[in-house]
mmCIF file of C-alpha atoms and ligand atoms in Angstrom:
data_model
loop_
_atom_site.group_PDB
_atom_site.id
_atom_site.type_symbol
_atom_site.label_atom_id
_atom_site.label_comp_id
_atom_site.label_asym_id
_atom_site.label_seq_id
_atom_site.Cartn_x
_atom_site.Cartn_y
_atom_site.Cartn_z
ATOM 1 C CA MET A 1 18.418 -17.242 -1.208
ATOM 2 C CA LYS A 2 16.791 -16.944 2.181
ATOM 3 C CA PHE A 3 13.103 -17.787 2.659
ATOM 4 C CA LYS A 4 11.465 -14.355 2.870
ATOM 5 C CA VAL A 5 8.490 -13.436 5.044
ATOM 6 C CA VAL A 6 6.856 -10.008 4.719
ATOM 7 C CA TYR A 7 4.319 -8.523 7.117
ATOM 8 C CA THR A 8 2.538 -5.523 5.593
ATOM 9 C CA SER A 9 0.079 -4.378 8.234
ATOM 10 C CA VAL A 10 -0.268 -1.144 10.110
ATOM 11 C CA PRO A 11 0.412 -1.606 12.951
ATOM 12 C CA PRO A 12 1.735 -5.157 12.742
ATOM 13 C CA ILE A 13 0.968 -7.556 15.545
ATOM 14 C CA GLU A 14 4.341 -8.519 16.979
ATOM 15 C CA ILE A 15 4.301 -12.083 15.674
ATOM 16 C CA GLU A 16 6.699 -14.577 17.177
ATOM 17 C CA LYS A 17 9.719 -13.885 15.033
ATOM 18 C CA GLU A 18 12.249 -15.790 17.134
ATOM 19 C CA SER A 19 11.168 -19.203 15.836
ATOM 20 C CA LEU A 20 11.320 -17.947 12.226
ATOM 21 C CA LEU A 21 14.669 -16.241 12.625
ATOM 22 C CA LYS A 22 16.084 -19.446 14.118
ATOM 23 C CA LEU A 23 15.180 -21.142 10.815
ATOM 24 C CA GLY A 24 17.197 -18.521 8.944
ATOM 25 C CA VAL A 25 14.161 -16.707 7.549
ATOM 26 C CA GLU A 26 14.517 -13.130 6.312
ATOM 27 C CA TYR A 27 11.735 -11.219 8.060
ATOM 28 C CA ILE A 28 10.483 -7.786 6.974
ATOM 29 C CA GLU A 29 7.808 -5.824 8.785
ATOM 30 C CA ARG A 30 6.559 -2.652 7.092
ATOM 31 C CA PRO A 31 3.209 -0.901 6.705
ATOM 32 C CA ALA A 32 1.923 -1.119 3.116
ATOM 33 C CA PRO A 33 -1.580 0.301 2.884
ATOM 34 C CA THR A 34 -1.850 0.315 -0.936
ATOM 35 C CA GLU A 35 -1.489 -2.339 -3.649
ATOM 36 C CA ASP A 36 1.698 -0.723 -4.988
ATOM 37 C CA GLU A 37 3.259 -0.564 -1.540
ATOM 38 C CA VAL A 38 2.438 -4.243 -0.894
ATOM 39 C CA LEU A 39 4.048 -5.142 -4.220
ATOM 40 C CA ALA A 40 7.094 -2.971 -3.579
ATOM 41 C CA ILE A 41 8.082 -5.041 -0.531
ATOM 42 C CA ALA A 42 6.424 -8.417 -1.144
ATOM 43 C CA GLN A 43 6.980 -9.145 -4.835
ATOM 44 C CA ASP A 44 9.738 -11.670 -4.035
ATOM 45 C CA ALA A 45 8.334 -12.833 -0.667
ATOM 46 C CA ASP A 46 7.725 -16.543 0.006
ATOM 47 C CA VAL A 47 5.061 -15.712 2.586
ATOM 48 C CA LEU A 48 2.907 -12.643 2.972
ATOM 49 C CA ILE A 49 1.314 -11.929 6.350
ATOM 50 C CA ASP A 50 -1.598 -9.651 5.676
ATOM 51 C CA ARG A 51 -3.967 -8.305 8.289
ATOM 52 C CA SER A 52 -6.202 -6.020 6.238
ATOM 53 C CA GLU A 53 -4.126 -4.695 3.359
ATOM 54 C CA PRO A 54 -5.372 -5.041 -0.250
ATOM 55 C CA CYS A 55 -4.493 -8.523 -1.465
ATOM 56 C CA THR A 56 -6.184 -8.194 -4.831
ATOM 57 C CA ARG A 57 -5.855 -10.211 -8.043
ATOM 58 C CA ARG A 58 -3.381 -7.587 -9.305
ATOM 59 C CA VAL A 59 -1.205 -7.984 -6.201
ATOM 60 C CA ILE A 60 -1.407 -11.787 -6.166
ATOM 61 C CA SER A 61 -0.663 -12.170 -9.883
ATOM 62 C CA ASN A 62 2.536 -10.138 -9.385
ATOM 63 C CA LEU A 63 3.844 -12.095 -6.379
ATOM 64 C CA LYS A 64 6.695 -14.071 -7.905
ATOM 65 C CA SER A 65 7.471 -16.555 -5.123
ATOM 66 C CA CYS A 66 4.546 -16.433 -2.718
ATOM 67 C CA ARG A 67 3.337 -19.826 -1.477
ATOM 68 C CA LEU A 68 1.282 -18.649 1.471
ATOM 69 C CA ILE A 69 -0.779 -15.612 2.384
ATOM 70 C CA VAL A 70 -1.679 -15.841 6.061
ATOM 71 C CA THR A 71 -3.893 -13.499 8.043
ATOM 72 C CA PRO A 72 -3.760 -13.374 11.850
ATOM 73 C CA LYS A 73 -7.566 -13.183 12.075
ATOM 74 C CA VAL A 74 -10.789 -14.930 10.985
ATOM 75 C CA GLY A 75 -12.054 -12.626 8.201
ATOM 76 C CA TYR A 76 -10.103 -12.687 4.921
ATOM 77 C CA ASP A 77 -12.354 -10.516 2.746
ATOM 78 C CA ASN A 78 -9.335 -8.356 1.809
ATOM 79 C CA ILE A 79 -7.711 -11.389 0.092
ATOM 80 C CA ASP A 80 -8.862 -12.472 -3.384
ATOM 81 C CA VAL A 81 -8.958 -16.204 -2.586
ATOM 82 C CA ALA A 82 -10.058 -17.183 -6.114
ATOM 83 C CA ALA A 83 -7.001 -15.411 -7.560
ATOM 84 C CA ALA A 84 -4.717 -17.011 -4.952
ATOM 85 C CA THR A 85 -6.071 -20.446 -5.862
ATOM 86 C CA GLU A 86 -5.542 -19.765 -9.560
ATOM 87 C CA TYR A 87 -1.893 -18.766 -8.929
ATOM 88 C CA GLY A 88 -1.130 -21.744 -6.664
ATOM 89 C CA VAL A 89 -0.967 -19.737 -3.437
ATOM 90 C CA CYS A 90 -2.277 -21.173 -0.159
ATOM 91 C CA VAL A 91 -4.415 -18.853 1.961
ATOM 92 C CA ALA A 92 -4.715 -19.401 5.714
ATOM 93 C CA ASN A 93 -6.632 -17.703 8.495
ATOM 94 C CA ILE A 94 -7.183 -18.515 12.180
ATOM 95 C CA PRO A 95 -10.609 -20.127 12.191
ATOM 96 C CA GLY A 96 -12.444 -20.081 15.471
ATOM 97 C CA LEU A 97 -10.364 -17.193 16.780
ATOM 98 C CA SER A 98 -12.259 -14.822 19.079
ATOM 99 C CA VAL A 99 -15.457 -16.876 19.103
ATOM 100 C CA ASP A 100 -15.968 -16.227 22.820
ATOM 101 C CA GLU A 101 -14.866 -12.607 22.610
ATOM 102 C CA VAL A 102 -17.076 -11.642 19.647
ATOM 103 C CA SER A 103 -20.127 -13.500 20.965
ATOM 104 C CA ASP A 104 -19.630 -11.771 24.347
ATOM 105 C CA HIS A 105 -19.269 -8.434 22.537
ATOM 106 C CA ALA A 106 -22.460 -8.972 20.526
ATOM 107 C CA MET A 107 -24.312 -9.683 23.781
ATOM 108 C CA ALA A 108 -22.674 -6.639 25.423
ATOM 109 C CA LEU A 109 -23.906 -4.409 22.565
ATOM 110 C CA LEU A 110 -27.362 -5.982 22.742
ATOM 111 C CA LEU A 111 -27.594 -5.356 26.502
ATOM 112 C CA ALA A 112 -26.165 -1.839 26.242
ATOM 113 C CA CYS A 113 -28.688 -0.915 23.514
ATOM 114 C CA SER A 114 -31.580 -2.543 25.303
ATOM 115 C CA ARG A 115 -30.825 -1.019 28.733
ATOM 116 C CA LYS A 116 -29.837 2.380 27.194
ATOM 117 C CA LEU A 117 -26.582 2.041 29.087
ATOM 118 C CA PHE A 118 -24.685 4.861 27.391
ATOM 119 C CA GLN A 119 -27.590 7.330 27.294
ATOM 120 C CA LEU A 120 -28.112 6.803 31.036
ATOM 121 C CA ASP A 121 -24.420 7.159 31.783
ATOM 122 C CA ASN A 122 -24.230 10.361 29.687
ATOM 123 C CA MET A 123 -27.275 11.756 31.468
ATOM 124 C CA VAL A 124 -25.779 11.135 34.909
ATOM 125 C CA ARG A 125 -22.479 12.740 33.837
ATOM 126 C CA ALA A 126 -24.494 15.764 32.680
ATOM 127 C CA GLY A 127 -25.949 16.103 36.203
ATOM 128 C CA GLY A 128 -29.079 13.964 35.862
ATOM 129 C CA TRP A 129 -30.348 11.469 38.452
ATOM 130 C CA GLN A 130 -33.606 9.659 39.083
ATOM 131 C CA VAL A 131 -34.690 11.716 42.126
ATOM 132 C CA PHE A 132 -33.671 15.122 40.761
ATOM 133 C CA HIS A 133 -34.926 14.955 37.213
ATOM 134 C CA GLY A 134 -37.989 12.759 37.465
ATOM 135 C CA LYS A 135 -39.664 13.724 34.182
ATOM 136 C CA GLU A 136 -36.567 13.646 31.999
ATOM 137 C CA MET A 137 -35.499 10.410 33.587
ATOM 138 C CA GLN A 138 -38.881 8.823 32.940
ATOM 139 C CA ALA A 139 -38.677 9.894 29.296
ATOM 140 C CA MET A 140 -35.215 8.394 29.155
ATOM 141 C CA TRP A 141 -36.494 5.127 30.620
ATOM 142 C CA ARG A 142 -39.232 4.750 27.994
ATOM 143 C CA GLY A 143 -38.392 2.125 25.439
ATOM 144 C CA ILE A 144 -36.432 -0.025 27.880
ATOM 145 C CA SER A 145 -38.083 -3.412 27.554
ATOM 146 C CA LEU A 146 -37.949 -6.610 29.562
ATOM 147 C CA ILE A 147 -35.478 -8.809 27.693
ATOM 148 C CA ARG A 148 -36.921 -12.142 28.835
ATOM 149 C CA GLY A 149 -39.379 -13.277 26.155
ATOM 150 C CA GLN A 150 -37.989 -11.032 23.404
ATOM 151 C CA THR A 151 -36.590 -12.395 20.132
ATOM 152 C CA LEU A 152 -33.027 -12.290 18.864
ATOM 153 C CA GLY A 153 -32.484 -12.911 15.134
ATOM 154 C CA LEU A 154 -29.069 -14.188 14.096
ATOM 155 C CA ILE A 155 -28.014 -13.697 10.473
ATOM 156 C CA GLY A 156 -25.303 -16.250 9.671
ATOM 157 C CA PHE A 157 -24.936 -19.294 11.902
ATOM 158 C CA GLY A 158 -21.241 -20.095 12.067
ATOM 159 C CA ALA A 159 -18.907 -20.381 15.028
ATOM 160 C CA ILE A 160 -19.561 -16.965 16.599
ATOM 161 C CA SER A 161 -23.288 -16.973 16.057
ATOM 162 C CA ARG A 162 -23.667 -20.438 17.627
ATOM 163 C CA ALA A 163 -21.725 -19.242 20.666
ATOM 164 C CA VAL A 164 -24.260 -16.423 21.076
ATOM 165 C CA VAL A 165 -27.186 -18.851 21.462
ATOM 166 C CA PRO A 166 -26.559 -20.145 25.040
ATOM 167 C CA LYS A 167 -25.694 -16.599 26.190
ATOM 168 C CA ALA A 168 -28.919 -15.239 24.694
ATOM 169 C CA LYS A 169 -30.933 -18.133 26.132
ATOM 170 C CA ALA A 170 -29.555 -17.362 29.601
ATOM 171 C CA PHE A 171 -31.303 -13.963 29.294
ATOM 172 C CA GLY A 172 -34.577 -15.632 28.268
ATOM 173 C CA LEU A 173 -34.382 -14.642 24.600
ATOM 174 C CA ARG A 174 -36.030 -16.713 21.871
ATOM 175 C CA VAL A 175 -33.515 -17.168 19.046
ATOM 176 C CA LEU A 176 -34.263 -17.211 15.292
ATOM 177 C CA VAL A 177 -31.592 -18.030 12.724
ATOM 178 C CA TYR A 178 -31.225 -17.211 9.029
ATOM 179 C CA ASP A 179 -28.386 -19.007 7.262
ATOM 180 C CA PRO A 180 -29.131 -20.536 3.832
ATOM 181 C CA TYR A 181 -26.091 -22.815 4.114
ATOM 182 C CA ILE A 182 -27.123 -24.500 7.366
ATOM 183 C CA THR A 183 -29.846 -27.159 7.592
ATOM 184 C CA PRO A 184 -32.654 -26.613 10.139
ATOM 185 C CA ASP A 185 -31.637 -29.676 12.220
ATOM 186 C CA VAL A 186 -28.238 -28.032 12.962
ATOM 187 C CA THR A 187 -30.023 -24.892 14.142
ATOM 188 C CA GLU A 188 -32.611 -26.772 16.171
ATOM 189 C CA LYS A 189 -29.959 -28.812 18.026
ATOM 190 C CA THR A 190 -28.741 -25.552 19.585
ATOM 191 C CA GLY A 191 -32.237 -24.644 20.805
ATOM 192 C CA ALA A 192 -32.716 -21.944 18.149
ATOM 193 C CA ALA A 193 -35.273 -21.988 15.295
ATOM 194 C CA SER A 194 -34.641 -21.560 11.565
ATOM 195 C CA ALA A 195 -36.376 -18.736 9.731
ATOM 196 C CA GLN A 196 -36.410 -17.051 6.372
ATOM 197 C CA LEU A 197 -34.788 -13.621 6.346
ATOM 198 C CA GLU A 198 -38.094 -11.778 6.008
ATOM 199 C CA GLN A 199 -39.651 -13.568 9.004
ATOM 200 C CA LEU A 200 -36.537 -12.918 11.088
ATOM 201 C CA LEU A 201 -36.573 -9.209 10.193
ATOM 202 C CA LYS A 202 -40.238 -8.871 11.098
ATOM 203 C CA GLU A 203 -40.199 -10.823 14.375
ATOM 204 C CA SER A 204 -36.877 -9.903 15.977
ATOM 205 C CA ASP A 205 -36.341 -7.340 18.734
ATOM 206 C CA TYR A 206 -32.580 -7.565 18.162
ATOM 207 C CA ILE A 207 -30.804 -8.636 14.977
ATOM 208 C CA SER A 208 -27.181 -9.636 15.221
ATOM 209 C CA ILE A 209 -25.102 -10.091 12.052
ATOM 210 C CA HIS A 210 -22.505 -12.885 11.865
ATOM 211 C CA THR A 211 -21.863 -13.486 8.148
ATOM 212 C CA PRO A 212 -18.572 -12.999 6.349
ATOM 213 C CA LEU A 213 -18.437 -10.100 3.878
ATOM 214 C CA THR A 214 -18.973 -11.615 0.416
ATOM 215 C CA PRO A 215 -20.581 -10.325 -2.789
ATOM 216 C CA ALA A 216 -23.815 -11.956 -1.554
ATOM 217 C CA THR A 217 -23.745 -10.336 1.905
ATOM 218 C CA ARG A 218 -22.543 -6.840 0.875
ATOM 219 C CA HIS A 219 -25.380 -4.406 1.677
ATOM 220 C CA MET A 220 -27.570 -7.366 2.611
ATOM 221 C CA LEU A 221 -29.411 -4.998 4.962
ATOM 222 C CA GLY A 222 -30.707 -1.902 3.181
ATOM 223 C CA VAL A 223 -33.796 0.311 3.152
ATOM 224 C CA ALA A 224 -36.218 -2.528 2.332
ATOM 225 C CA GLN A 225 -34.916 -4.717 5.171
ATOM 226 C CA PHE A 226 -34.932 -1.898 7.776
ATOM 227 C CA LYS A 227 -38.530 -1.085 6.823
ATOM 228 C CA LEU A 228 -39.509 -4.667 7.666
ATOM 229 C CA MET A 229 -38.026 -4.431 11.167
ATOM 230 C CA LYS A 230 -39.941 -3.399 14.285
ATOM 231 C CA PRO A 231 -39.572 0.312 15.148
ATOM 232 C CA THR A 232 -38.452 -0.862 18.614
ATOM 233 C CA ALA A 233 -35.775 -3.211 17.264
ATOM 234 C CA PHE A 234 -31.995 -2.862 17.438
ATOM 235 C CA ILE A 235 -29.385 -3.941 14.901
ATOM 236 C CA ILE A 236 -26.094 -5.322 16.211
ATOM 237 C CA ASN A 237 -23.132 -5.753 13.849
ATOM 238 C CA THR A 238 -19.865 -7.412 14.873
ATOM 239 C CA SER A 239 -19.142 -8.933 11.436
ATOM 240 C CA ARG A 240 -18.179 -6.460 8.693
ATOM 241 C CA GLY A 241 -19.499 -2.921 8.218
ATOM 242 C CA ALA A 242 -20.373 -3.312 4.536
ATOM 243 C CA VAL A 243 -22.921 -6.062 5.245
ATOM 244 C CA ILE A 244 -25.105 -3.068 6.144
ATOM 245 C CA ASP A 245 -25.809 -0.239 3.707
ATOM 246 C CA GLU A 246 -24.729 2.517 6.105
ATOM 247 C CA GLY A 247 -26.669 5.302 4.369
ATOM 248 C CA ALA A 248 -29.829 3.202 4.657
ATOM 249 C CA LEU A 249 -29.054 2.512 8.331
ATOM 250 C CA TYR A 250 -28.699 6.227 9.060
ATOM 251 C CA ASN A 251 -32.056 6.902 7.383
ATOM 252 C CA ALA A 252 -33.689 4.029 9.272
ATOM 253 C CA LEU A 253 -32.416 5.461 12.570
ATOM 254 C CA VAL A 254 -33.447 9.066 11.973
ATOM 255 C CA ASN A 255 -36.817 8.087 10.500
ATOM 256 C CA GLY A 256 -37.630 5.705 13.339
ATOM 257 C CA TYR A 257 -37.775 2.495 11.268
ATOM 258 C CA ILE A 258 -35.622 0.958 14.019
ATOM 259 C CA ALA A 259 -34.718 2.008 17.569
ATOM 260 C CA GLY A 260 -30.933 1.875 17.584
ATOM 261 C CA ALA A 261 -27.712 0.162 16.573
ATOM 262 C CA GLY A 262 -24.714 -1.404 18.270
ATOM 263 C CA LEU A 263 -21.846 -1.448 15.785
ATOM 264 C CA ASP A 264 -18.364 -2.817 16.246
ATOM 265 C CA VAL A 265 -17.652 -2.322 12.537
ATOM 266 C CA VAL A 266 -18.464 0.342 9.931
ATOM 267 C CA GLU A 267 -18.161 0.494 6.153
ATOM 268 C CA LYS A 268 -15.017 2.679 6.138
ATOM 269 C CA GLU A 269 -12.544 1.915 8.891
ATOM 270 C CA PRO A 270 -11.244 3.685 10.833
ATOM 271 C CA VAL A 271 -14.517 5.595 11.110
ATOM 272 C CA LYS A 272 -14.463 9.131 9.709
ATOM 273 C CA MET A 273 -15.156 11.763 12.371
ATOM 274 C CA ASP A 274 -17.861 13.247 10.130
ATOM 275 C CA ASN A 275 -19.708 9.909 9.853
ATOM 276 C CA PRO A 276 -23.293 10.985 10.718
ATOM 277 C CA LEU A 277 -23.862 7.825 12.773
ATOM 278 C CA LEU A 278 -21.510 9.250 15.417
ATOM 279 C CA LYS A 279 -23.974 12.119 15.984
ATOM 280 C CA LEU A 280 -26.803 9.784 17.027
ATOM 281 C CA ASP A 281 -27.170 8.939 20.718
ATOM 282 C CA ASN A 282 -28.968 5.663 19.931
ATOM 283 C CA VAL A 283 -25.859 4.318 18.174
ATOM 284 C CA ILE A 284 -22.910 2.672 19.923
ATOM 285 C CA VAL A 285 -19.646 2.248 17.967
ATOM 286 C CA THR A 286 -16.823 0.202 19.495
ATOM 287 C CA GLY A 287 -13.998 0.529 16.951
ATOM 288 C CA HIS A 288 -13.580 -3.060 15.683
ATOM 289 C CA SER A 289 -12.535 -4.317 19.097
ATOM 290 C CA ALA A 290 -14.911 -7.284 19.458
ATOM 291 C CA HIS A 291 -12.208 -9.837 18.690
ATOM 292 C CA TYR A 292 -9.813 -8.616 21.334
ATOM 293 C CA SER A 293 -8.789 -10.188 24.616
ATOM 294 C CA ASP A 294 -5.286 -10.493 26.020
ATOM 295 C CA GLN A 295 -5.539 -14.247 25.402
ATOM 296 C CA VAL A 296 -6.445 -13.815 21.708
ATOM 297 C CA TRP A 297 -3.576 -11.390 21.228
ATOM 298 C CA ALA A 298 -1.150 -14.152 22.258
ATOM 299 C CA GLU A 299 -2.793 -16.553 19.768
ATOM 300 C CA GLN A 300 -2.536 -13.960 16.957
ATOM 301 C CA ARG A 301 1.195 -13.673 17.594
ATOM 302 C CA ARG A 302 1.759 -17.443 17.628
ATOM 303 C CA ARG A 303 -0.379 -18.847 14.812
ATOM 304 C CA PRO A 304 1.051 -17.069 11.706
ATOM 305 C CA ALA A 305 4.568 -18.203 12.681
ATOM 306 C CA GLU A 306 3.285 -21.781 13.088
ATOM 307 C CA GLU A 307 1.659 -21.690 9.637
ATOM 308 C CA ILE A 308 4.902 -20.440 8.071
ATOM 309 C CA ILE A 309 6.857 -23.262 9.697
ATOM 310 C CA ARG A 310 4.276 -25.751 8.401
ATOM 311 C CA ILE A 311 4.558 -24.535 4.800
ATOM 312 C CA MET A 312 8.377 -24.508 5.034
ATOM 313 C CA SER A 313 8.384 -28.096 6.298
ATOM 314 C CA GLY A 314 6.040 -29.426 3.609
ATOM 315 C CA GLN A 315 2.779 -29.448 5.566
ATOM 316 C CA TRP A 316 -0.475 -27.788 4.599
ATOM 317 C CA PRO A 317 -1.617 -24.894 6.836
ATOM 318 C CA ARG A 318 -3.917 -25.669 9.788
ATOM 319 C CA GLY A 319 -6.240 -22.778 8.932
ATOM 320 C CA TRP A 320 -6.313 -23.611 5.232
ATOM 321 C CA VAL A 321 -8.958 -21.531 3.459
ATOM 322 C CA ASN A 322 -8.468 -22.836 -0.109
ATOM 323 C CA PRO A 323 -7.655 -26.589 -0.078
ATOM 324 C CA GLN A 324 -8.757 -26.656 -3.738
ATOM 325 C CA VAL A 325 -5.366 -25.036 -4.530
ATOM 326 C CA GLU A 326 -3.568 -28.327 -3.785
ATOM 327 C CA ALA A 327 -2.943 -29.539 -7.369
ATOM 328 C CA LYS A 328 -1.972 -26.072 -8.637
ATOM 329 C CA PHE A 329 0.315 -25.491 -5.624
ATOM 330 C CA ILE A 330 2.150 -28.782 -6.197
ATOM 331 C CA GLU A 331 2.447 -28.089 -9.928
ATOM 332 C CA ARG A 332 3.840 -24.568 -9.372
ATOM 333 C CA TRP A 333 6.217 -25.275 -6.492
ATOM 334 C CA ARG A 334 7.196 -28.917 -7.207
ATOM 335 C CA ASN A 335 10.844 -28.190 -7.944
ATOM 336 C CA THR A 336 11.383 -25.471 -5.377
ATOM 337 C CA GLY A 337 11.537 -27.577 -2.230
ATOM 338 C CA ALA A 338 8.190 -26.207 -1.130
ATOM 339 C CA SER A 339 5.811 -29.024 -2.047
ATOM 340 C CA ALA A 340 3.491 -29.814 0.842
HETATM 341 P P1 NAD B 1 -18.027 -18.654 10.218
HETATM 342 O O1 NAD B 1 -17.365 -18.872 8.910
HETATM 343 O O2 NAD B 1 -17.903 -19.709 11.263
HETATM 344 O O3 NAD B 1 -19.602 -18.406 9.983
HETATM 345 C C1 NAD B 1 -20.109 -17.592 8.979
HETATM 346 C C2 NAD B 1 -21.534 -18.077 8.693
HETATM 347 O O4 NAD B 1 -22.151 -17.137 7.791
HETATM 348 C C3 NAD B 1 -21.586 -19.455 8.036
HETATM 349 O O5 NAD B 1 -22.437 -20.326 8.774
HETATM 350 C C4 NAD B 1 -22.178 -19.170 6.654
HETATM 351 O O6 NAD B 1 -23.021 -20.227 6.195
HETATM 352 C C5 NAD B 1 -22.978 -17.906 6.919
HETATM 353 N N1 NAD B 1 -23.278 -17.158 5.703
HETATM 354 C C6 NAD B 1 -22.487 -16.980 4.607
HETATM 355 N N2 NAD B 1 -23.160 -16.268 3.678
HETATM 356 C C7 NAD B 1 -24.389 -16.017 4.195
HETATM 357 C C8 NAD B 1 -25.530 -15.331 3.693
HETATM 358 N N3 NAD B 1 -25.554 -14.780 2.459
HETATM 359 N N4 NAD B 1 -26.618 -15.248 4.494
HETATM 360 C C9 NAD B 1 -26.621 -15.805 5.741
HETATM 361 N N5 NAD B 1 -25.573 -16.492 6.242
HETATM 362 C C10 NAD B 1 -24.471 -16.579 5.478
HETATM 363 O O7 NAD B 1 -17.487 -17.261 10.745
HETATM 364 P P2 NAD B 1 -17.436 -16.716 12.246
HETATM 365 O O8 NAD B 1 -16.183 -17.168 12.902
HETATM 366 O O9 NAD B 1 -18.735 -16.978 12.928
HETATM 367 O O10 NAD B 1 -17.261 -15.148 11.945
HETATM 368 C C11 NAD B 1 -18.248 -14.426 11.235
HETATM 369 C C12 NAD B 1 -17.648 -13.112 10.750
HETATM 370 O O11 NAD B 1 -17.381 -12.274 11.874
HETATM 371 C C13 NAD B 1 -16.263 -13.258 10.071
HETATM 372 O O12 NAD B 1 -16.385 -13.540 8.685
HETATM 373 C C14 NAD B 1 -15.609 -11.909 10.301
HETATM 374 O O13 NAD B 1 -15.844 -11.073 9.187
HETATM 375 C C15 NAD B 1 -16.358 -11.359 11.523
HETATM 376 N N6 NAD B 1 -15.457 -11.199 12.680
HETATM 377 C C16 NAD B 1 -15.366 -9.975 13.249
HETATM 378 C C17 NAD B 1 -14.561 -9.794 14.366
HETATM 379 C C18 NAD B 1 -14.488 -8.443 15.053
HETATM 380 O O14 NAD B 1 -13.521 -8.145 15.750
HETATM 381 N N7 NAD B 1 -15.501 -7.608 14.931
HETATM 382 C C19 NAD B 1 -13.806 -10.859 14.873
HETATM 383 C C20 NAD B 1 -13.931 -12.111 14.276
HETATM 384 C C21 NAD B 1 -14.769 -12.271 13.169
#
């Protein structure tokens, strides 16, 4: 029986198949947006490449031969890692991918919100200009603040968030950090200061979210948190939409609890055209594009194939998410030629 690799995403990234095919791997690429569709094509797969399809306990428990689930991205909130570990399945991601791109994107959203970039552009396209529409233009300018001396609050202080710090400092921003898993000395080494969430919410002019989506971070920002923020503050989200309670965000924006939002991600993706946030001119939505650059695209094509070759040749994945699976993996696959 050939080693079988299944890629379920819509649309799949064209991963480097040549190296796999040379090894005699059977490779299947087919969109499978539901649990049943994933199972229909991947039940007997040795490796599942999964970009954002549901990789739930039900799916994982029914995968008969799967040794590796690999995602060509950083976030793996669609994969039930605990279930994978229980069933002896390795999970791998591409840690560190898009750190520069996402931190640049967070800064781009911050600057665009702060400088009212899109409102100004829309006004000019509608025939407005400083000299012709003095009063309207002055009203439009109100609320644009000097960035130097303002405060940026970072929620989550992993790879992307840390890459934001020097960029923010270059604009003269003071940086506060809330991350309960990071000790203050780590934060302070970067030139940022540690804070409790409440202090960060109260003092920040911009809040940028950089946590994974977990049960603890889901709807971490809701009505109570928006009410603590300054009415002039902006929320920036390049992590996962569901970290913010979107209904509460909409209310905060229309009731003036905060000034605006720069969102790369929303709770339901792709965004529904009737999502009320799209009606607000103080909201920017960039369609989950923060990770992208032509250079990252090449990396996303290469890395899953490399991880598959590693597992086939008895090595653990480089982007191993669940090393605690080791004993279970060896026990389950010992006699199948797949022990790592
Ligand atoms: P990372 O794992 O390096 O850092 C995540 C940080 O969040 C860690 O320091 C962790 O301690 C912290 N954290 C976890 N739970 C927390 C909580 N309850 N409160 C505060 N902090 C908490 O991840 P990263 O590479 O910096 O990426 C962050 C997230 O960005 C990813 O999980 C992914 O969902 C998202 N992302 C989005 C894009 C995009 O295109 N928009 C691209 C890459 C990553």
